[in-house]
């Protein structure tokens, strides 16, 4: 009974997510995690509205004005190491499907 209850409650649960700067990807560390306020709530593939604290990743921005803008988005089910996230997905539906029981597949008996 406990397994069935866990399966039913996990189906509607929100996958783990972090707000990351899509322009900050590093091969060794992954994406830089930024404040949640930089990601629009709700849909995936949203663009950030906040400013990057330490200046732009590209160009000569000083961290203020338009040059300090970032491309922030929700990153789901990632491995977290300090202030970086990797091996996740930007697709919420893919993250839900990865969680084992999921909602999109047919159940077995």
Tab-separated table of C-alpha atoms in Angstrom:
chain	number	residue	atom	x	y	z
A	1	UNK	CA	0.000	0.000	0.000
A	2	UNK	CA	2.806	2.443	0.839
A	3	UNK	CA	4.375	2.079	-2.620
A	4	UNK	CA	1.041	2.809	-4.295
A	5	UNK	CA	0.557	5.906	-2.142
A	6	UNK	CA	4.060	7.124	-3.008
A	7	UNK	CA	3.416	6.570	-6.714
A	8	UNK	CA	0.163	8.506	-6.623
A	9	UNK	CA	1.585	11.466	-4.726
A	10	UNK	CA	4.767	11.665	-6.808
A	11	UNK	CA	2.793	11.901	-10.038
A	12	UNK	CA	1.590	15.421	-9.332
A	13	UNK	CA	4.680	16.673	-7.540
A	14	UNK	CA	6.919	19.411	-8.866
A	15	UNK	CA	10.427	18.251	-9.893
A	16	UNK	CA	13.434	19.843	-8.186
A	17	UNK	CA	14.392	23.036	-10.015
A	18	UNK	CA	17.037	25.735	-9.834
A	19	UNK	CA	17.208	29.081	-11.595
A	20	UNK	CA	20.387	29.169	-13.697
A	21	UNK	CA	22.069	31.549	-16.132
A	22	UNK	CA	22.018	29.723	-19.476
A	23	UNK	CA	24.955	31.824	-20.689
A	24	UNK	CA	27.189	30.733	-17.804
A	25	UNK	CA	27.751	27.074	-18.773
A	26	UNK	CA	31.194	25.709	-18.003
A	27	UNK	CA	32.258	22.227	-19.124
A	28	UNK	CA	33.668	21.351	-15.693
A	29	UNK	CA	31.140	22.950	-13.344
A	30	UNK	CA	27.873	23.286	-15.289
A	31	UNK	CA	25.490	26.261	-15.062
A	32	UNK	CA	25.802	29.001	-12.447
A	33	UNK	CA	22.804	29.054	-10.080
A	34	UNK	CA	21.270	32.517	-9.733
A	35	UNK	CA	18.477	33.955	-7.579
A	36	UNK	CA	14.994	32.560	-8.264
A	37	UNK	CA	13.684	36.079	-8.917
A	38	UNK	CA	15.619	36.038	-12.214
A	39	UNK	CA	13.417	33.248	-13.601
A	40	UNK	CA	9.840	33.905	-14.542
A	41	UNK	CA	7.550	31.529	-12.687
A	42	UNK	CA	5.642	28.939	-14.590
A	43	UNK	CA	6.831	28.048	-18.057
A	44	UNK	CA	10.150	26.679	-19.165
A	45	UNK	CA	12.268	28.554	-21.716
A	46	UNK	CA	11.522	31.874	-20.054
A	47	UNK	CA	14.058	34.629	-20.268
A	48	UNK	CA	15.502	36.326	-17.232
A	49	UNK	CA	14.518	39.775	-16.162
A	50	UNK	CA	17.170	40.401	-13.516
A	51	UNK	CA	20.703	41.681	-13.702
A	52	UNK	CA	23.815	39.665	-13.115
A	53	UNK	CA	25.572	40.821	-9.951
A	54	UNK	CA	29.198	40.607	-11.042
A	55	UNK	CA	28.963	41.923	-14.588
A	56	UNK	CA	28.194	40.253	-17.854
A	57	UNK	CA	29.610	36.874	-18.864
A	58	UNK	CA	30.391	38.349	-22.256
A	59	UNK	CA	31.510	41.807	-23.304
A	60	UNK	CA	32.685	44.560	-21.021
A	61	UNK	CA	29.586	45.133	-18.896
A	62	UNK	CA	30.053	46.450	-15.387
A	63	UNK	CA	27.034	44.655	-13.922
A	64	UNK	CA	24.684	47.589	-14.314
A	65	UNK	CA	22.386	48.548	-17.129
A	66	UNK	CA	21.489	46.407	-20.117
A	67	UNK	CA	24.951	44.869	-20.516
A	68	UNK	CA	24.448	43.025	-17.205
A	69	UNK	CA	21.350	41.106	-18.394
A	70	UNK	CA	21.363	37.328	-18.215
A	71	UNK	CA	19.463	34.511	-19.878
A	72	UNK	CA	17.936	32.898	-16.769
A	73	UNK	CA	15.737	29.797	-16.936
A	74	UNK	CA	14.522	26.962	-14.694
A	75	UNK	CA	16.818	23.897	-14.758
A	76	UNK	CA	15.195	20.682	-13.479
A	77	UNK	CA	16.571	17.595	-11.675
A	78	UNK	CA	20.205	18.657	-11.836
A	79	UNK	CA	23.179	17.524	-9.797
A	80	UNK	CA	24.005	20.451	-7.497
A	81	UNK	CA	27.570	21.258	-6.457
A	82	UNK	CA	27.820	24.480	-4.483
A	83	UNK	CA	26.534	27.283	-6.721
A	84	UNK	CA	26.534	25.211	-9.930
A	85	UNK	CA	24.088	22.741	-11.502
A	86	UNK	CA	24.736	20.131	-14.194
A	87	UNK	CA	23.228	17.018	-15.829
A	88	UNK	CA	19.668	18.366	-15.652
A	89	UNK	CA	17.119	19.478	-18.210
A	90	UNK	CA	15.365	22.720	-19.121
A	91	UNK	CA	12.212	20.717	-19.923
A	92	UNK	CA	9.823	20.310	-16.969
A	93	UNK	CA	7.908	17.494	-18.666
A	94	UNK	CA	11.136	15.562	-19.295
A	95	UNK	CA	12.075	15.981	-15.621
A	96	UNK	CA	8.697	14.590	-14.526
A	97	UNK	CA	9.120	11.591	-16.852
A	98	UNK	CA	12.580	10.845	-15.393
A	99	UNK	CA	11.234	10.465	-11.857
A	100	UNK	CA	10.344	6.812	-12.300
A	101	UNK	CA	6.578	6.486	-11.920
A	102	UNK	CA	5.786	9.693	-13.817
A	103	UNK	CA	2.391	10.731	-15.115
A	104	UNK	CA	2.734	10.205	-18.833
A	105	UNK	CA	3.338	6.468	-19.061
A	106	UNK	CA	0.928	3.591	-18.593
A	107	UNK	CA	1.107	1.711	-15.328
A	108	UNK	CA	2.061	-1.917	-14.989
A	109	UNK	CA	0.368	-4.448	-12.810
